[in-house]
Amino acid sequence: MNDQIWLLLATGASMFWGITYVFNGQILKYISVPTTIAIHAFAISIIIGLIAFFTGSLKADVQTIIASRHLMWLLVAGTITFAIAELFIGFSIAGKNATLAGLIEISYPLFTALFAYILFREMQLTIGVALGGVLVFLGVAVIYWFGR
């Protein structure tokens, strides 16, 4: 994938996450975080499952998962941490608001670099990432300080 495409896709994902938080901020005024996530997960499972089936990747991927205990554990761990993250951000949005929760959550790339190193010994931290991370945490501190 060329440099422009991944950047465009990442920016698009950021846009969609932003609007998702806005919708969830409104939804969570009426129904609970677990119910909201369950509905989203059910719909996503059907839609993405159909895409995987019709593109032919589902069968090959299931065979790969069955053949690899390591991959199976990674999927279990990824699913559990995804569910916990969704619950945490959902309760955060419900507890304050979508904008502040989203602004605090943007510190996750630092944790990505940290866990990539701790779990897989992959060094993804560069001077640029570290400097950006410091700025993000300073931003989080400013948001917290003035959002009280």
XYZ file of N, CA, C and O in Angstrom:
592
model
N 0.864 -1.174 0.000
C 0.000 0.000 0.000
C 0.908 1.234 0.000
O 1.831 1.335 0.792
N 0.616 2.171 -0.883
C 1.487 3.337 -0.955
C 1.237 4.311 0.199
O 0.246 4.210 0.913
N 2.146 5.266 0.343
C 2.106 6.187 1.480
C 0.834 7.027 1.543
O 0.336 7.320 2.614
N 0.311 7.412 0.401
C -0.874 8.259 0.405
C -2.135 7.494 0.798
O -2.985 8.033 1.496
N -2.241 6.261 0.375
C -3.458 5.488 0.654
C -3.608 5.212 2.149
O -4.679 5.409 2.717
N -2.542 4.737 2.807
C -2.683 4.426 4.236
C -3.000 5.681 5.025
O -3.795 5.644 5.967
N -2.425 6.820 4.631
C -2.695 8.075 5.335
C -4.140 8.503 5.123
O -4.821 8.935 6.069
N -4.645 8.353 3.918
C -6.035 8.672 3.623
C -6.978 7.764 4.413
O -7.963 8.225 4.993
N -6.671 6.465 4.458
C -7.505 5.525 5.210
C -7.470 5.828 6.710
O -8.506 5.779 7.386
N -6.294 6.140 7.242
C -6.181 6.469 8.671
C -6.962 7.747 8.990
O -7.646 7.832 10.024
N -6.900 8.723 8.104
C -7.649 9.965 8.309
C -9.148 9.700 8.222
O -9.932 10.220 9.027
N -9.539 8.867 7.270
C -10.949 8.488 7.168
C -11.428 7.766 8.413
O -12.527 8.029 8.913
N -10.599 6.867 8.935
C -10.960 6.162 10.177
C -11.134 7.158 11.315
O -12.087 7.050 12.102
N -10.238 8.126 11.395
C -10.342 9.145 12.433
C -11.654 9.917 12.312
O -12.331 10.178 13.315
N -12.024 10.261 11.092
C -13.293 10.948 10.861
C -14.471 10.098 11.329
O -15.366 10.579 12.030
N -14.454 8.829 10.933
C -15.563 7.956 11.310
C -15.600 7.682 12.809
O -16.676 7.567 13.398
N -14.412 7.564 13.453
C -14.414 7.412 14.909
C -15.018 8.652 15.557
O -15.778 8.556 16.522
N -14.687 9.816 15.022
C -15.246 11.056 15.570
C -16.760 11.082 15.510
O -17.431 11.388 16.500
N -17.316 10.739 14.361
C -18.782 10.762 14.245
C -19.410 9.634 15.049
O -20.505 9.778 15.601
N -18.694 8.507 15.176
C -19.188 7.407 16.010
C -19.330 7.867 17.461
O -20.338 7.579 18.112
N -18.334 8.599 17.954
C -18.401 9.106 19.328
C -19.580 10.061 19.489
O -20.268 10.040 20.512
N -19.817 10.894 18.487
C -20.938 11.837 18.557
C -22.264 11.076 18.606
O -23.132 11.376 19.444
N -22.432 10.085 17.725
C -23.655 9.279 17.758
C -23.789 8.569 19.104
O -24.866 8.548 19.706
N -22.683 7.959 19.582
C -22.742 7.240 20.858
C -23.060 8.179 22.018
O -23.773 7.790 22.954
N -22.545 9.397 21.962
C -22.874 10.369 23.014
C -24.372 10.595 23.111
O -24.923 10.733 24.209
N -25.048 10.609 21.958
C -26.508 10.775 21.954
C -27.218 9.486 22.344
O -28.165 9.505 23.132
N -26.768 8.352 21.794
C -27.384 7.055 22.087
C -27.331 6.749 23.570
O -28.306 6.273 24.172
N -26.192 7.059 24.199
C -25.992 6.702 25.609
C -26.828 7.552 26.566
O -26.874 7.277 27.757
N -27.517 8.526 26.042
C -28.478 9.281 26.855
C -29.749 8.464 27.070
O -30.544 8.779 27.949
N -29.938 7.419 26.240
C -31.175 6.649 26.270
C -31.001 5.187 26.658
O -31.896 4.620 27.273
N -29.881 4.580 26.238
C -29.682 3.157 26.563
C -28.285 2.960 27.133
O -27.402 3.811 26.996
N -28.074 1.802 27.728
C -26.826 1.529 28.441
C -25.652 1.266 27.493
O -25.840 0.914 26.328
N -24.458 1.418 28.050
C -23.228 1.143 27.304
C -23.191 -0.314 26.824
O -22.955 -0.567 25.634
N -23.421 -1.313 27.708
C -23.356 -2.704 27.226
C -24.355 -3.014 26.107
O -24.019 -3.704 25.145
N -25.579 -2.494 26.210
C -26.567 -2.747 25.165
C -26.142 -2.104 23.850
O -26.251 -2.711 22.780
N -25.636 -0.886 23.925
C -25.164 -0.192 22.722
C -24.057 -0.983 22.045
O -24.094 -1.214 20.827
N -23.080 -1.424 22.819
C -21.962 -2.186 22.252
C -22.452 -3.516 21.691
O -22.009 -3.946 20.616
N -23.372 -4.181 22.387
C -23.900 -5.464 21.903
C -24.599 -5.294 20.556
O -24.400 -6.108 19.646
N -25.387 -4.238 20.407
C -26.072 -3.994 19.137
C -25.053 -3.717 18.038
O -25.146 -4.266 16.933
N -24.077 -2.858 18.340
C -23.030 -2.571 17.357
C -22.285 -3.846 16.964
O -22.058 -4.093 15.766
N -21.889 -4.636 17.947
C -21.108 -5.851 17.679
C -21.917 -6.847 16.839
O -21.375 -7.471 15.929
N -23.202 -6.981 17.135
C -24.050 -7.893 16.377
C -24.137 -7.461 14.915
O -23.936 -8.256 13.998
N -24.425 -6.190 14.709
C -24.545 -5.678 13.339
C -23.215 -5.784 12.597
O -23.171 -6.210 11.433
N -22.125 -5.425 13.252
C -20.797 -5.504 12.636
C -20.469 -6.952 12.280
O -19.922 -7.223 11.206
N -20.779 -7.882 13.170
C -20.506 -9.298 12.908
C -21.202 -9.779 11.649
O -20.615 -10.494 10.836
N -22.439 -9.392 11.480
C -23.186 -9.809 10.293
C -22.597 -9.160 9.038
O -22.295 -9.852 8.051
N -22.425 -7.851 9.069
C -21.955 -7.124 7.878
C -20.553 -7.569 7.469
O -20.312 -7.950 6.315
N -19.620 -7.544 8.404
C -18.233 -7.900 8.088
C -18.115 -9.396 7.813
O -17.329 -9.822 6.963
N -18.907 -10.216 8.513
C -18.920 -11.652 8.245
C -19.346 -11.952 6.812
O -18.754 -12.801 6.141
N -20.358 -11.236 6.341
C -20.803 -11.411 4.953
C -19.725 -10.960 3.970
O -19.492 -11.617 2.946
N -19.072 -9.853 4.271
C -17.984 -9.386 3.403
C -16.870 -10.429 3.351
O -16.377 -10.777 2.270
N -16.483 -10.959 4.517
C -15.431 -11.978 4.563
C -15.849 -13.231 3.791
O -15.041 -13.826 3.075
N -17.111 -13.613 3.934
C -17.605 -14.802 3.233
C -17.580 -14.603 1.723
O -17.061 -15.439 0.985
N -18.132 -13.485 1.258
C -18.254 -13.272 -0.183
C -16.931 -12.911 -0.860
O -16.796 -13.090 -2.069
N -15.954 -12.422 -0.100
C -14.637 -12.169 -0.706
C -13.761 -13.414 -0.677
O -12.674 -13.422 -1.247
N -14.233 -14.458 0.024
C -13.495 -15.714 0.075
C -12.434 -15.779 1.161
O -11.758 -16.792 1.298
N -12.303 -14.730 1.945
C -11.255 -14.741 2.971
C -11.668 -15.518 4.220
O -10.808 -16.027 4.943
N -12.948 -15.646 4.486
C -13.411 -16.288 5.718
C -12.927 -17.733 5.837
O -12.376 -18.121 6.867
N -13.100 -18.520 4.805
C -12.728 -19.933 4.851
C -11.228 -20.092 5.090
O -10.808 -20.849 5.973
N -10.422 -19.376 4.322
C -8.965 -19.470 4.471
C -8.521 -18.982 5.849
O -7.644 -19.585 6.483
N -9.141 -17.912 6.324
C -8.756 -17.369 7.631
C -9.130 -18.307 8.773
O -8.349 -18.488 9.715
N -10.309 -18.921 8.698
C -10.714 -19.881 9.733
C -9.738 -21.058 9.757
O -9.334 -21.523 10.830
N -9.321 -21.537 8.590
C -8.353 -22.640 8.525
C -7.016 -22.219 9.148
O -6.392 -22.996 9.870
N -6.593 -20.988 8.881
C -5.340 -20.480 9.462
C -5.445 -20.384 10.975
O -4.516 -20.758 11.702
N -6.572 -19.911 11.462
C -6.779 -19.789 12.917
C -6.756 -21.167 13.569
O -6.104 -21.368 14.595
N -7.473 -22.124 12.990
C -7.535 -23.480 13.545
C -6.146 -24.114 13.577
O -5.811 -24.852 14.507
N -5.320 -23.801 12.589
C -3.985 -24.402 12.488
C -2.960 -23.760 13.431
O -1.882 -24.323 13.629
N -3.293 -22.635 14.030
C -2.306 -21.925 14.846
C -2.844 -21.595 16.233
O -3.673 -20.695 16.387
N -2.337 -22.307 17.223
C -2.720 -22.026 18.603
C -2.302 -20.611 19.005
O -3.028 -19.906 19.708
N -1.130 -20.194 18.540
C -0.628 -18.845 18.837
C -1.590 -17.785 18.303
O -1.955 -16.843 19.023
N -2.017 -17.946 17.066
C -2.954 -16.997 16.469
C -4.282 -17.012 17.207
O -4.901 -15.960 17.431
N -4.724 -18.208 17.625
C -5.978 -18.310 18.358
C -5.907 -17.505 19.667
O -6.832 -16.764 20.007
N -4.798 -17.635 20.390
C -4.623 -16.881 21.630
C -4.555 -15.381 21.367
O -5.094 -14.586 22.141
N -3.871 -14.986 20.281
C -3.824 -13.568 19.924
C -5.228 -13.028 19.652
O -5.581 -11.916 20.077
N -6.045 -13.805 18.954
C -7.428 -13.384 18.678
C -8.258 -13.277 19.949
O -9.034 -12.330 20.116
N -8.089 -14.235 20.858
C -8.807 -14.176 22.139
C -8.382 -12.932 22.914
O -9.219 -12.165 23.401
N -7.064 -12.709 23.017
C -6.557 -11.547 23.745
C -7.016 -10.249 23.083
O -7.433 -9.301 23.768
N -6.966 -10.198 21.755
C -7.404 -9.008 21.040
C -8.881 -8.731 21.226
O -9.302 -7.586 21.370
N -9.680 -9.780 21.247
C -11.119 -9.632 21.438
C -11.442 -9.139 22.841
O -12.268 -8.238 23.021
N -10.781 -9.713 23.835
C -11.021 -9.290 25.226
C -10.601 -7.839 25.429
O -11.349 -7.043 26.010
N -9.415 -7.482 24.949
C -8.958 -6.097 25.139
C -9.822 -5.112 24.342
O -10.084 -4.000 24.813
N -10.290 -5.518 23.164
C -11.198 -4.678 22.374
C -12.490 -4.426 23.154
O -12.968 -3.288 23.230
N -13.048 -5.481 23.746
C -14.296 -5.348 24.511
C -14.100 -4.430 25.718
O -14.946 -3.568 25.997
N -12.991 -4.597 26.416
C -12.718 -3.740 27.576
C -12.559 -2.285 27.139
O -13.125 -1.373 27.756
N -11.807 -2.058 26.052
C -11.619 -0.691 25.550
C -12.960 -0.070 25.162
O -13.217 1.108 25.465
N -13.815 -0.837 24.500
C -15.130 -0.322 24.109
C -15.965 0.040 25.335
O -16.642 1.068 25.355
N -15.931 -0.822 26.352
C -16.667 -0.515 27.583
C -16.114 0.738 28.249
O -16.878 1.622 28.660
N -14.790 0.830 28.355
C -14.184 2.000 28.995
C -14.540 3.288 28.264
O -14.923 4.275 28.890
N -14.421 3.302 26.939
C -14.710 4.543 26.210
C -16.201 4.839 26.249
O -16.608 5.999 26.358
N -17.020 3.808 26.205
C -18.465 4.024 26.296
C -18.862 4.655 27.615
O -19.604 5.648 27.650
N -18.346 4.114 28.720
C -18.652 4.688 30.030
C -18.043 6.076 30.189
O -18.609 6.944 30.852
N -16.893 6.303 29.555
C -16.269 7.623 29.594
C -17.127 8.654 28.864
O -17.338 9.760 29.360
N -17.629 8.289 27.676
C -18.508 9.181 26.918
C -19.775 9.462 27.720
O -20.207 10.614 27.834
N -20.356 8.403 28.304
C -21.577 8.578 29.090
C -21.317 9.411 30.341
O -22.172 10.183 30.773
N -20.110 9.290 30.906
C -19.791 9.994 32.141
C -19.460 11.462 31.965
O -19.675 12.263 32.872
N -18.937 11.831 30.799
C -18.566 13.239 30.571
C -19.187 13.703 29.253
O -20.273 14.219 29.248
N -18.470 13.518 28.138
C -19.027 13.790 26.814
C -18.101 13.217 25.746
O -16.951 12.870 26.035
N -18.598 13.120 24.529
C -17.858 12.476 23.448
C -16.562 13.208 23.113
O -15.534 12.579 22.854
N -16.586 14.522 23.133
C -15.399 15.296 22.766
C -14.269 15.096 23.764
O -13.135 14.786 23.370
N -14.558 15.268 25.052
C -13.495 15.109 26.052
C -12.994 13.675 26.119
O -11.792 13.435 26.205
N -13.905 12.704 26.040
C -13.479 11.299 26.057
C -12.579 11.009 24.866
O -11.530 10.364 24.999
N -12.960 11.491 23.687
C -12.163 11.277 22.487
C -10.807 11.953 22.562
O -9.791 11.391 22.131
N -10.768 13.159 23.093
C -9.495 13.869 23.204
C -8.540 13.174 24.172
O -7.335 13.140 23.940
N -9.064 12.613 25.240
C -8.209 11.877 26.177
C -7.749 10.569 25.535
O -6.593 10.168 25.654
N -8.639 9.909 24.817
C -8.317 8.614 24.224
C -7.217 8.706 23.174
O -6.530 7.721 22.916
N -7.007 9.874 22.591
C -5.989 9.973 21.532
C -4.571 9.740 22.030
O -3.641 9.694 21.235
N -4.411 9.529 23.310
C -3.082 9.194 23.836
C -2.731 7.727 23.597
O -1.618 7.294 23.895
N -3.635 6.950 23.009
C -3.396 5.512 22.846
C -2.175 5.152 22.006
O -1.591 4.086 22.227
N -1.712 5.976 21.044
C -0.514 5.562 20.298
C 0.718 5.339 21.178
O 1.555 4.475 20.873
N 0.825 6.070 22.265
C 1.949 5.830 23.178
C 1.844 4.454 23.818
O 2.842 3.747 23.966
N 0.643 4.065 24.181
C 0.445 2.738 24.755
C 0.659 1.656 23.692
O 1.138 0.571 24.000
N 0.319 1.994 22.445
C 0.577 1.062 21.343
C 2.066 0.771 21.249
O 2.489 -0.392 21.182
N 2.879 1.822 21.247
C 4.338 1.649 21.166
C 4.860 0.886 22.384
O 5.693 -0.022 22.249
N 4.358 1.218 23.565
C 4.799 0.557 24.796
C 4.461 -0.933 24.771
O 5.328 -1.783 25.018
N 3.213 -1.270 24.446
C 2.810 -2.675 24.448
C 3.438 -3.461 23.297
O 3.703 -4.657 23.435
N 3.687 -2.812 22.156
C 4.383 -3.492 21.053
C 5.768 -3.931 21.515
O 6.223 -5.032 21.187
N 6.412 -3.091 22.319
C 7.744 -3.455 22.814
C 7.650 -4.514 23.916
O 8.365 -5.514 23.885
N 6.772 -4.291 24.893
C 6.665 -5.215 26.033
C 6.241 -6.616 25.582
O 6.820 -7.608 26.008
N 5.242 -6.695 24.714
C 4.687 -7.993 24.338
C 5.442 -8.684 23.211
O 5.555 -9.912 23.201
N 5.954 -7.909 22.240
C 6.528 -8.526 21.042
C 7.945 -8.062 20.728
O 8.490 -8.413 19.692
N 8.504 -7.245 21.605
C 9.861 -6.707 21.415
C 10.008 -5.970 20.086
O 11.064 -5.973 19.482
N 8.923 -5.334 19.642
C 8.957 -4.509 18.435
C 9.171 -3.067 18.852
O 8.371 -2.504 19.600
N 10.239 -2.461 18.376
C 10.535 -1.072 18.709
C 9.866 -0.166 17.680
O 10.313 -0.076 16.549
N 8.783 0.460 18.092
C 8.047 1.361 17.208
C 8.138 2.801 17.675
O 7.515 3.688 17.108
N 8.918 3.028 18.724
C 9.060 4.361 19.298
C 10.248 5.058 18.657
O 11.368 4.569 18.710
N 9.993 6.188 18.040
C 11.041 7.008 17.456
C 11.044 8.355 18.172
O 10.146 8.639 18.981
N 12.004 9.178 17.871
C 12.053 10.523 18.474
C 10.772 11.285 18.136
O 10.186 11.934 18.998
N 10.338 11.194 16.889
C 9.107 11.876 16.474
C 7.889 11.386 17.226
O 7.052 12.181 17.663
N 7.782 10.067 17.385
C 6.652 9.493 18.121
C 6.712 9.924 19.589
O 5.696 10.300 20.179
N 7.906 9.882 20.173
C 8.061 10.277 21.574
C 7.698 11.744 21.774
O 6.969 12.090 22.713
N 8.187 12.620 20.897
C 7.878 14.043 21.005
C 6.382 14.281 20.818
O 5.763 15.033 21.583
N 5.789 13.629 19.824
C 4.348 13.738 19.621
C 3.580 13.246 20.831
O 2.580 13.839 21.235
N 4.065 12.156 21.435
C 3.420 11.615 22.626
C 3.467 12.576 23.800
O 2.486 12.731 24.535
N 4.601 13.224 23.981
C 4.720 14.228 25.052
C 3.709 15.341 24.815
O 3.019 15.784 25.744
N 3.592 15.793 23.579
C 2.625 16.844 23.257
C 1.192 16.377 23.506
O 0.358 17.139 24.004
N 0.914 15.116 23.156
C -0.422 14.571 23.406
C -0.719 14.569 24.902
O -1.791 15.000 25.341
N 0.232 14.072 25.719
C -0.009 14.042 27.162
C -0.126 15.444 27.745
O -0.923 15.670 28.662
N 0.626 16.393 27.225
C 0.446 17.778 27.654
C -0.953 18.264 27.293
O -1.611 18.944 28.089
N -1.416 17.889 26.094
C -2.776 18.233 25.686
C -3.822 17.595 26.585
O -4.804 18.234 26.958
N -3.611 16.344 26.950
C -4.527 15.655 27.859
C -4.574 16.386 29.204
O -5.651 16.589 29.774
N -3.409 16.805 29.702
C -3.358 17.536 30.978
C -4.125 18.854 30.874
O -4.884 19.210 31.785
N -3.964 19.560 29.763
C -4.686 20.822 29.566
C -6.187 20.565 29.515
O -6.976 21.280 30.141
N -6.590 19.543 28.770
C -8.016 19.206 28.655
C -8.586 18.865 30.028
O -9.659 19.339 30.407
N -7.863 18.055 30.792
C -8.341 17.671 32.126
C -8.436 18.896 33.030
O -9.432 19.101 33.714
N -7.393 19.704 33.013
C -7.332 20.863 33.913
C -8.485 21.828 33.655
O -9.147 22.282 34.570
N -8.748 22.138 32.382
C -9.783 23.105 32.051
C -11.170 22.481 31.940
O -12.173 23.195 31.907
N -11.232 21.137 31.893
C -12.528 20.454 31.789
C -13.136 20.104 33.122
O -14.218 19.540 33.185
N -12.452 20.437 34.217
C -12.983 20.100 35.543
C -14.133 20.966 35.941
O -14.412 21.999 35.543
